[in-house]
Short mmCIF file of C-alpha atoms and ligand atoms in Angstrom, two decimals:
data_model
loop_
_atom_site.label_atom_id
_atom_site.label_comp_id
_atom_site.label_asym_id
_atom_site.label_seq_id
_atom_site.Cartn_x
_atom_site.Cartn_y
_atom_site.Cartn_z
CA MET A 1 30.52 -11.10 22.12
CA LYS A 2 27.72 -9.98 24.40
CA PRO A 3 24.25 -9.98 22.83
CA ILE A 4 23.00 -6.78 21.29
CA GLN A 5 20.33 -5.31 23.56
CA VAL A 6 16.98 -4.24 22.24
CA GLY A 7 14.27 -2.10 23.83
CA LEU A 8 10.71 -2.55 22.63
CA LEU A 9 8.23 0.33 22.66
CA GLY A 10 4.74 -1.22 22.55
CA ILE A 11 4.06 -4.92 22.93
CA GLY A 12 0.83 -5.44 21.04
CA VAL A 13 0.24 -7.88 18.20
CA VAL A 14 3.53 -7.25 16.35
CA GLY A 15 5.59 -6.66 19.48
CA SER A 16 4.59 -9.96 21.06
CA GLY A 17 5.23 -11.74 17.74
CA THR A 18 8.68 -10.18 17.62
CA PHE A 19 9.45 -11.25 21.17
CA ASN A 20 8.26 -14.82 20.57
CA VAL A 21 10.00 -15.38 17.21
CA LEU A 22 13.23 -13.86 18.48
CA ARG A 23 13.19 -16.22 21.43
CA ARG A 24 12.05 -19.29 19.49
CA ASN A 25 14.67 -18.89 16.75
CA GLN A 26 17.40 -17.33 18.89
CA GLU A 27 20.11 -19.84 18.07
CA GLU A 28 19.66 -19.61 14.30
CA ILE A 29 19.33 -15.84 14.44
CA LYS A 30 22.56 -15.66 16.42
CA ARG A 31 24.38 -17.81 13.86
CA ARG A 32 23.19 -15.42 11.16
CA ALA A 33 23.77 -12.13 12.96
CA GLY A 34 27.13 -13.06 14.46
CA ARG A 35 25.95 -12.35 17.99
CA GLY A 36 22.84 -12.81 20.09
CA ILE A 37 19.94 -10.37 19.89
CA GLU A 38 17.89 -9.94 23.07
CA ILE A 39 14.90 -7.83 23.98
CA THR A 40 15.89 -6.82 27.48
CA MET A 41 13.46 -3.97 28.12
CA VAL A 42 9.86 -3.31 27.14
CA ALA A 43 7.73 -0.20 27.53
CA ASP A 44 3.98 -0.59 27.47
CA LEU A 45 1.11 1.20 29.16
CA ASN A 46 -0.24 -2.14 30.36
CA VAL A 47 2.77 -3.20 32.42
CA ALA A 48 1.15 -6.25 34.03
CA ARG A 49 0.06 -7.73 30.71
CA ALA A 50 3.44 -6.98 29.13
CA GLN A 51 5.30 -8.59 32.05
CA GLU A 52 3.16 -11.68 31.70
CA LEU A 53 4.03 -11.88 28.00
CA VAL A 54 7.80 -11.52 28.38
CA GLY A 55 8.42 -13.21 31.74
CA PRO A 56 10.38 -12.06 34.78
CA ASP A 57 13.81 -11.71 33.10
CA VAL A 58 12.80 -8.74 30.99
CA SER A 59 12.41 -5.32 32.53
CA VAL A 60 8.98 -3.81 31.81
CA VAL A 61 8.20 -0.13 32.33
CA SER A 62 5.31 2.16 31.44
CA ASP A 63 7.58 5.04 30.39
CA ALA A 64 9.10 4.66 26.91
CA ARG A 65 11.68 7.31 27.75
CA ALA A 66 13.17 4.99 30.36
CA VAL A 67 14.03 2.58 27.54
CA ILE A 68 15.58 5.33 25.43
CA ALA A 69 17.57 6.57 28.42
CA ASN A 70 18.98 3.12 29.22
CA PRO A 71 22.65 3.19 28.14
CA ASP A 72 22.71 -0.60 27.65
CA ILE A 73 20.05 -0.51 24.93
CA ASP A 74 21.54 -0.49 21.41
CA ILE A 75 18.37 -0.70 19.30
CA VAL A 76 14.89 0.70 19.96
CA ILE A 77 11.92 -0.91 18.22
CA GLU A 78 9.01 1.51 17.81
CA LEU A 79 5.68 -0.30 17.49
CA ILE A 80 3.39 2.40 18.85
CA GLY A 81 2.22 3.72 15.49
CA GLY A 82 0.85 7.07 14.35
CA TYR A 83 2.53 10.43 13.89
CA GLY A 84 2.23 11.74 17.46
CA ILE A 85 4.20 10.39 20.40
CA ALA A 86 5.82 7.82 18.09
CA LYS A 87 7.60 10.59 16.21
CA THR A 88 8.79 12.27 19.40
CA LEU A 89 10.14 8.97 20.73
CA VAL A 90 11.86 8.02 17.46
CA MET A 91 13.57 11.42 17.33
CA GLU A 92 14.60 11.11 20.98
CA ALA A 93 15.96 7.60 20.42
CA ILE A 94 18.01 8.83 17.46
CA ALA A 95 19.29 11.78 19.50
CA ALA A 96 20.30 9.30 22.22
CA GLY A 97 22.38 7.39 19.65
CA LYS A 98 20.07 4.37 19.38
CA HIS A 99 19.38 2.57 16.13
CA VAL A 100 15.64 2.44 15.43
CA VAL A 101 13.49 -0.28 13.91
CA THR A 102 9.93 0.74 13.10
CA ALA A 103 6.86 -0.65 11.36
CA ASN A 104 5.36 2.84 11.24
CA LYS A 105 4.58 3.58 7.58
CA ALA A 106 2.53 6.69 8.39
CA LEU A 107 5.40 8.21 10.34
CA LEU A 108 7.98 7.56 7.62
CA ALA A 109 5.77 8.55 4.69
CA VAL A 110 5.06 11.91 6.29
CA HIS A 111 8.18 12.67 8.37
CA GLY A 112 10.76 10.36 6.80
CA THR A 113 12.96 13.15 5.42
CA GLU A 114 13.40 14.68 8.87
CA ILE A 115 13.89 11.31 10.56
CA PHE A 116 16.45 9.98 8.07
CA ALA A 117 18.40 13.24 8.16
CA ALA A 118 18.55 13.13 11.96
CA ALA A 119 19.66 9.47 11.88
CA SER A 120 22.40 10.13 9.31
CA ALA A 121 23.67 13.11 11.31
CA ARG A 122 23.79 11.00 14.47
CA GLY A 123 25.35 8.00 12.66
CA VAL A 124 22.52 5.58 13.50
CA MET A 125 20.27 3.44 11.33
CA VAL A 126 16.50 3.60 10.96
CA ALA A 127 15.21 0.32 9.54
CA PHE A 128 11.64 -0.18 8.37
CA GLU A 129 11.16 -3.44 6.47
CA ALA A 130 7.93 -4.07 8.38
CA ALA A 131 6.45 -0.74 7.27
CA VAL A 132 5.62 -1.96 3.76
CA ALA A 133 3.79 -5.19 2.97
CA GLY A 134 4.42 -6.74 6.41
CA GLY A 135 6.40 -9.95 6.05
CA ILE A 136 7.33 -9.50 2.38
CA PRO A 137 10.96 -8.32 2.18
CA ILE A 138 10.15 -5.69 -0.43
CA ILE A 139 12.31 -2.95 1.06
CA LYS A 140 15.33 -5.24 0.99
CA ALA A 141 14.54 -6.27 -2.58
CA LEU A 142 14.14 -2.70 -3.82
CA ARG A 143 17.06 -1.29 -1.90
CA GLU A 144 19.58 -4.06 -2.39
CA GLY A 145 18.46 -6.97 -4.56
CA LEU A 146 17.42 -4.71 -7.46
CA THR A 147 20.13 -2.10 -6.99
CA ALA A 148 21.50 -2.67 -10.51
CA ASN A 149 18.24 -1.62 -12.09
CA SER A 150 16.65 1.54 -13.24
CA ILE A 151 13.24 0.82 -11.72
CA GLN A 152 10.47 1.61 -14.19
CA TRP A 153 7.37 1.04 -12.13
CA ILE A 154 5.96 -0.65 -9.05
CA ALA A 155 2.37 -1.77 -8.61
CA GLY A 156 1.27 -3.38 -5.37
CA ILE A 157 -1.64 -4.79 -3.48
CA ILE A 158 -0.34 -3.37 -0.23
CA ASN A 159 -3.43 -3.29 1.94
CA GLY A 160 -4.82 -6.62 3.06
CA THR A 161 -8.08 -5.24 4.45
CA THR A 162 -9.18 -3.78 1.14
CA ASN A 163 -8.01 -6.79 -0.83
CA PHE A 164 -10.07 -9.00 1.48
CA ILE A 165 -13.12 -6.78 0.92
CA LEU A 166 -12.67 -6.73 -2.86
CA SER A 167 -12.22 -10.52 -2.96
CA GLU A 168 -15.42 -10.99 -0.99
CA MET A 169 -17.32 -8.51 -3.19
CA ARG A 170 -16.24 -10.45 -6.26
CA ASP A 171 -16.85 -13.92 -4.81
CA LYS A 172 -20.27 -13.15 -3.37
CA GLY A 173 -21.49 -10.39 -5.70
CA LEU A 174 -22.05 -8.06 -2.73
CA ASP A 175 -21.66 -4.30 -2.48
CA PHE A 176 -18.93 -2.59 -0.48
CA GLY A 177 -20.97 -1.61 2.60
CA VAL A 178 -22.28 -5.13 3.20
CA VAL A 179 -18.83 -6.72 2.95
CA LEU A 180 -17.22 -4.07 5.15
CA LYS A 181 -19.65 -4.87 7.97
CA GLU A 182 -18.92 -8.58 7.62
CA ALA A 183 -15.15 -7.92 7.53
CA GLN A 184 -15.43 -5.91 10.76
CA ARG A 185 -17.46 -8.65 12.40
CA LEU A 186 -14.78 -11.21 11.48
CA GLY A 187 -11.94 -8.95 12.63
CA TYR A 188 -10.48 -8.45 9.14
CA ALA A 189 -11.26 -4.73 9.25
CA GLU A 190 -10.68 -2.33 12.13
CA ALA A 191 -13.58 -0.73 13.99
CA ASP A 192 -12.41 2.51 12.37
CA PRO A 193 -11.28 1.28 8.95
CA THR A 194 -10.82 4.76 7.40
CA PHE A 195 -7.07 4.55 6.69
CA ASP A 196 -7.49 1.19 4.98
CA ILE A 197 -10.65 1.71 2.93
CA GLU A 198 -9.80 5.27 1.89
CA GLY A 199 -6.41 4.15 0.55
CA VAL A 200 -4.33 6.14 3.05
CA ASP A 201 -2.45 3.12 4.45
CA ALA A 202 -1.61 1.94 0.93
CA ALA A 203 -0.49 5.46 0.00
CA HIS A 204 1.88 5.58 2.96
CA LYS A 205 3.47 2.36 1.72
CA ALA A 206 3.54 3.44 -1.94
CA THR A 207 5.20 6.70 -0.89
CA ILE A 208 8.01 4.82 0.84
CA MET A 209 8.52 2.46 -2.12
CA SER A 210 8.53 5.39 -4.53
CA ALA A 211 11.31 7.12 -2.61
CA ILE A 212 13.45 3.98 -2.55
CA ALA A 213 12.79 3.09 -6.18
CA PHE A 214 13.51 6.49 -7.66
CA GLY A 215 15.83 8.15 -5.16
CA ILE A 216 13.42 10.98 -4.30
CA PRO A 217 12.43 12.25 -0.84
CA VAL A 218 9.32 10.72 0.78
CA GLN A 219 6.41 12.93 -0.30
CA PHE A 220 3.11 11.59 1.00
CA ASP A 221 1.49 14.99 0.45
CA LYS A 222 1.99 14.58 -3.32
CA ALA A 223 0.36 11.14 -3.51
CA TYR A 224 -3.04 10.80 -5.16
CA VAL A 225 -5.25 8.77 -2.83
CA GLU A 226 -8.60 7.18 -3.67
CA GLY A 227 -10.13 4.28 -1.75
CA ILE A 228 -12.64 1.57 -2.52
CA THR A 229 -15.76 2.95 -0.83
CA LYS A 230 -17.51 3.89 -4.06
CA LEU A 231 -17.04 0.55 -5.79
CA GLY A 232 -20.15 -1.45 -6.54
CA ALA A 233 -20.67 -5.11 -7.24
CA ALA A 234 -21.85 -4.21 -10.77
CA ASP A 235 -18.47 -2.74 -11.73
CA ILE A 236 -16.65 -5.79 -10.45
CA ARG A 237 -18.97 -7.96 -12.53
CA TYR A 238 -18.60 -5.88 -15.70
CA ALA A 239 -14.83 -5.83 -15.29
CA GLU A 240 -14.91 -9.60 -15.05
CA GLN A 241 -16.93 -9.85 -18.27
CA LEU A 242 -14.25 -7.77 -19.99
CA GLY A 243 -11.42 -9.98 -18.68
CA TYR A 244 -10.31 -7.78 -15.77
CA ARG A 245 -10.26 -7.82 -11.96
CA ILE A 246 -10.54 -4.73 -9.79
CA LYS A 247 -7.81 -4.29 -7.17
CA LEU A 248 -6.74 -1.39 -4.97
CA LEU A 249 -3.24 -0.73 -6.26
CA GLY A 250 -0.42 1.44 -5.02
CA ILE A 251 1.38 2.56 -8.17
CA THR A 252 4.55 4.51 -8.66
CA LYS A 253 6.02 4.97 -12.10
CA ARG A 254 8.91 6.78 -13.75
CA THR A 255 7.81 8.89 -16.75
CA HIS A 256 9.52 11.49 -18.93
CA ASN A 257 7.73 14.27 -17.05
CA GLY A 258 8.16 13.06 -13.50
CA ILE A 259 7.11 10.38 -11.04
CA GLU A 260 3.57 9.06 -10.75
CA LEU A 261 2.53 8.22 -7.20
CA ARG A 262 -1.05 7.11 -6.80
CA VAL A 263 -3.40 4.75 -4.98
CA HIS A 264 -6.79 3.94 -6.47
CA PRO A 265 -8.97 1.02 -7.52
CA CYS A 266 -7.71 -0.32 -10.78
CA LEU A 267 -8.79 -2.78 -13.48
CA ILE A 268 -6.00 -5.22 -14.24
CA PRO A 269 -6.08 -8.12 -16.69
CA ALA A 270 -7.40 -11.24 -14.94
CA LYS A 271 -4.52 -13.27 -16.39
CA ARG A 272 -1.82 -11.33 -14.47
CA LEU A 273 -0.54 -13.18 -11.41
CA ILE A 274 -1.21 -10.18 -9.20
CA ALA A 275 -4.86 -10.15 -10.30
CA ASN A 276 -5.20 -13.53 -8.59
CA VAL A 277 -3.96 -12.42 -5.20
CA GLU A 278 -6.98 -12.98 -3.00
CA GLY A 279 -8.09 -12.35 0.56
CA ALA A 280 -5.84 -10.42 2.92
CA MET A 281 -2.64 -11.30 1.06
CA ASN A 282 -0.28 -8.65 -0.34
CA ALA A 283 1.75 -8.67 -3.55
CA VAL A 284 4.08 -6.22 -5.23
CA VAL A 285 5.22 -6.23 -8.86
CA VAL A 286 8.44 -4.39 -9.62
CA GLN A 287 9.58 -3.71 -13.16
CA GLY A 288 13.29 -3.05 -13.57
CA ASP A 289 15.09 -2.36 -16.82
CA ALA A 290 17.58 -5.19 -16.35
CA VAL A 291 15.64 -7.79 -14.40
CA GLY A 292 12.27 -7.34 -16.12
CA THR A 293 9.18 -8.09 -14.07
CA THR A 294 9.49 -9.47 -10.54
CA LEU A 295 6.71 -10.38 -8.14
CA TYR A 296 6.74 -10.55 -4.35
CA TYR A 297 3.86 -12.20 -2.52
CA GLY A 298 3.02 -12.89 1.11
CA LYS A 299 1.29 -11.80 4.27
CA GLY A 300 1.14 -8.04 4.61
CA ALA A 301 0.10 -8.01 8.25
CA GLY A 302 -0.21 -10.19 11.32
CA SER A 303 1.87 -10.93 14.37
CA GLU A 304 4.66 -13.24 13.20
CA PRO A 305 4.74 -12.22 9.50
CA THR A 306 5.40 -8.63 10.57
CA ALA A 307 7.78 -9.83 13.29
CA SER A 308 9.72 -11.59 10.54
CA ALA A 309 10.42 -8.21 8.96
CA VAL A 310 11.19 -6.49 12.26
CA ILE A 311 13.74 -9.18 13.16
CA ALA A 312 15.34 -9.02 9.71
CA ASP A 313 16.02 -5.36 10.48
CA LEU A 314 17.45 -6.27 13.89
CA VAL A 315 19.83 -8.71 12.22
CA ASP A 316 20.89 -6.15 9.59
CA ILE A 317 21.60 -3.58 12.25
CA THR A 318 23.48 -6.08 14.40
CA ARG A 319 25.74 -6.96 11.47
CA LEU A 320 26.39 -3.33 10.55
CA HIS A 321 26.42 -1.90 14.06
CA THR A 322 30.18 -1.58 14.20
CA ALA A 323 30.67 -0.77 10.50
CA ASP A 324 31.73 2.65 9.31
CA ALA A 325 28.46 4.61 8.98
CA ALA A 326 29.41 5.67 5.44
CA GLN A 327 29.52 2.03 4.36
CA ARG A 328 26.00 1.21 5.48
CA VAL A 329 23.12 0.78 3.05
CA PRO A 330 21.50 4.24 2.71
CA HIS A 331 18.02 4.55 4.25
CA LEU A 332 16.37 5.31 0.91
CA ALA A 333 18.75 3.17 -1.20
CA PHE A 334 20.39 6.25 -2.76
CA GLN A 335 23.08 8.24 -0.97
CA PRO A 336 21.38 11.09 0.93
CA ASN A 337 23.30 13.71 -1.06
CA ALA A 338 22.27 12.04 -4.33
CA LEU A 339 18.49 12.25 -3.98
CA SER A 340 16.80 13.74 -7.02
CA ASN A 341 14.23 16.51 -7.20
CA THR A 342 12.29 14.85 -10.02
CA PRO A 343 8.73 16.07 -9.40
CA VAL A 344 5.84 13.88 -8.35
CA LEU A 345 3.22 14.56 -11.02
CA PRO A 346 -0.20 15.95 -10.14
CA MET A 347 -2.96 13.46 -10.98
CA GLY A 348 -4.12 15.59 -13.92
CA GLU A 349 -0.83 14.84 -15.68
CA VAL A 350 -0.92 11.08 -15.13
CA VAL A 351 -1.43 8.96 -18.24
CA THR A 352 -3.51 5.80 -17.93
CA SER A 353 -6.46 4.06 -19.52
CA TYR A 354 -10.00 3.99 -18.16
CA TYR A 355 -13.14 2.01 -17.47
CA LEU A 356 -16.24 4.18 -17.66
CA ARG A 357 -19.76 3.13 -16.75
CA LEU A 358 -22.64 5.35 -17.77
CA ARG A 359 -26.25 4.71 -16.84
CA VAL A 360 -28.03 6.16 -19.86
CA ALA A 361 -31.50 6.46 -21.31
CA ASP A 362 -31.88 3.63 -23.79
CA GLU A 363 -32.66 5.87 -26.76
CA THR A 364 -31.49 6.28 -30.31
CA GLY A 365 -28.23 8.19 -30.66
CA VAL A 366 -27.17 8.14 -26.99
CA LEU A 367 -24.13 5.94 -27.54
CA ALA A 368 -23.18 7.97 -30.61
CA ARG A 369 -23.24 11.22 -28.59
CA VAL A 370 -21.15 9.73 -25.79
CA THR A 371 -18.53 8.24 -28.10
CA GLY A 372 -18.60 11.43 -30.17
CA LEU A 373 -17.55 13.46 -27.12
CA LEU A 374 -14.70 11.05 -26.47
CA ALA A 375 -13.61 11.27 -30.11
CA GLU A 376 -13.70 15.08 -30.00
CA ALA A 377 -11.50 14.97 -26.88
CA GLY A 378 -9.02 12.77 -28.75
CA ILE A 379 -9.67 9.79 -26.46
CA SER A 380 -9.49 6.47 -28.23
CA ILE A 381 -11.97 3.71 -27.30
CA ASP A 382 -10.68 0.19 -26.74
CA ALA A 383 -13.97 -1.68 -26.09
CA VAL A 384 -17.65 -1.02 -25.48
CA LEU A 385 -20.12 -3.23 -23.62
CA GLN A 386 -23.80 -2.50 -23.42
CA ARG A 387 -25.77 -4.29 -20.81
CA GLU A 388 -29.10 -5.87 -21.62
CA ALA A 389 -31.97 -3.62 -20.50
CA ASP A 390 -33.69 -6.70 -19.08
CA GLU A 391 -30.89 -7.22 -16.56
CA ILE A 392 -31.23 -3.64 -15.33
CA ARG A 393 -34.96 -4.11 -14.96
CA SER A 394 -34.60 -7.22 -12.85
CA GLU A 395 -31.87 -5.61 -10.71
CA SER A 396 -34.07 -2.59 -9.98
CA GLY A 397 -36.76 -4.96 -8.77
CA SER A 398 -39.47 -3.42 -10.91
CA GLY A 399 -40.66 -4.95 -14.12
CA GLN A 400 -41.11 -1.56 -15.73
CA LEU A 401 -38.59 1.29 -15.57
CA GLN A 402 -39.97 4.83 -15.89
CA VAL A 403 -37.36 5.63 -18.53
CA PRO A 404 -35.89 2.66 -20.41
CA GLN A 405 -32.27 2.65 -19.36
CA THR A 406 -29.10 0.72 -19.81
CA ASP A 407 -25.47 0.64 -18.68
CA VAL A 408 -22.83 1.48 -21.25
CA ILE A 409 -19.33 0.39 -20.29
CA ILE A 410 -16.42 1.88 -22.20
CA LEU A 411 -12.76 0.92 -21.97
CA THR A 412 -10.40 3.55 -23.36
CA HIS A 413 -6.81 3.55 -24.48
CA ASP A 414 -4.27 5.68 -22.61
CA CYS A 415 -4.94 9.36 -22.21
CA VAL A 416 -3.90 12.08 -19.82
CA GLU A 417 -6.18 12.35 -16.78
CA ALA A 418 -7.00 16.06 -17.23
CA LYS A 419 -8.38 15.30 -20.69
CA MET A 420 -10.49 12.46 -19.29
CA ASN A 421 -11.82 14.71 -16.50
CA ALA A 422 -12.98 17.24 -19.08
CA ALA A 423 -14.60 14.54 -21.24
CA ILE A 424 -16.40 13.04 -18.22
CA ALA A 425 -17.78 16.50 -17.32
CA GLN A 426 -19.14 16.89 -20.85
CA MET A 427 -20.69 13.41 -20.91
CA GLN A 428 -22.20 13.96 -17.48
CA ALA A 429 -23.93 17.11 -18.75
CA LEU A 430 -25.86 15.13 -21.38
CA PRO A 431 -29.53 14.86 -20.30
CA THR A 432 -29.53 11.20 -21.35
CA VAL A 433 -26.78 10.34 -18.82
CA LEU A 434 -28.94 9.55 -15.81
CA GLU A 435 -26.51 8.93 -12.94
CA PRO A 436 -22.99 10.01 -11.93
CA ILE A 437 -20.48 8.36 -14.28
CA THR A 438 -18.29 5.70 -12.71
CA ARG A 439 -14.63 6.00 -13.66
CA ILE A 440 -12.05 3.39 -12.70
CA ARG A 441 -8.51 3.54 -13.97
CA LYS A 442 -7.04 0.58 -15.82
CA GLU A 443 -3.47 -0.71 -15.96
CA GLU A 444 -2.28 -3.47 -18.24
CA LEU A 445 0.89 -4.08 -16.12
CA ALA A 446 2.54 -5.50 -19.21
N1 HSE B 501 -4.06 -2.42 7.91
C1 HSE B 501 -3.06 -2.91 7.02
C2 HSE B 501 -3.69 -3.87 6.02
C3 HSE B 501 -1.94 -3.65 7.69
O1 HSE B 501 -4.89 -4.09 6.03
O2 HSE B 501 -2.95 -4.35 5.18
C4 HSE B 501 -0.95 -2.73 8.29
O3 HSE B 501 -0.46 -1.83 7.37
#
């Protein structure tokens, strides 16, 4: 059988990795897929550079639409990124009857419903293993390997940049801003790192996993998103003293009231495997009712790790290319007409436990007033840590503080977020609470 022909839109880091791995492992991939898979056409704005990368046998053009219009191309790989021209090209490729492989999490998290509907109507596949956690086959695991399960929750370190920054903050005791600069200098963080450090990239990925896990439409606009920019070295240190690590987690959870979908820094017990995922690595924990807890670990970005996921999609499509469209694995794991309208809960209705840090005047009765407000709100305290005033003095650099002050750290049991917001507002209003209260959510992941 003649090889399946692939057109590549964008040959940057992931595109060149895809081209190289596909060529290097072509014989084994062919034995797996049942026929050869060849990138025969590439579109890239830098034609000369692209031609140099792929050699003279591959046609290189600057116009992506020429790839889509080529009747010999069976699969289009979109590696342009973003919601703009990438969306237009994906929709045009679908309309032209091409299968699409994409690593574009932003596009799918925001426009997935429209894209999957168009693909189903046209009888083509849109595959996106590379969109979540790079080389880790988490989409395949959720959609197929765990298909027997009622998924209960997913918690993932799904952004390598932020995990690298948090690891460095913990290792070196440095604050966020210092580590970010160093990460940019070393090339671990982008020149504009906003999507990573503000949690947006992780929220795109969590949104996609949530849809697949629970059979709901992709709803990025309902995700709660909080990044790591406000974290300080002190909180990482206190968490450590209490037996926890702080990680940026993407969490999605089934509850009686609806689906939780949130990205925020999170205390997790230091003894959990995922708490020990360091540097730019990714990891996802999935809890299913039948299987129990499962953990997936690996590189969430990079040229060949991401290419590994892109090529897995190419092989899947090649195998199913000629199959009856109704027999293919549904894009979001559930049949399109069986998606549920279970609501994604607003953050105020989410139930979790909390780490609170209050810089307070070190006076009689301050702790009693703070804990009294929590008790009145019906919030149960799990642990309290009061830092030695001497340590605060030495950190501030002055031997004598104007007002004697101390840090009070409180861990709470579970409570609904709206109740915690109200309690924090009341505590903040106390004249003896001297700085904005730090609140970090906590998950036991048990
Ligand atoms: N920027 C992402 C990360 C990789 O740092 O994990 C691509 O999603």
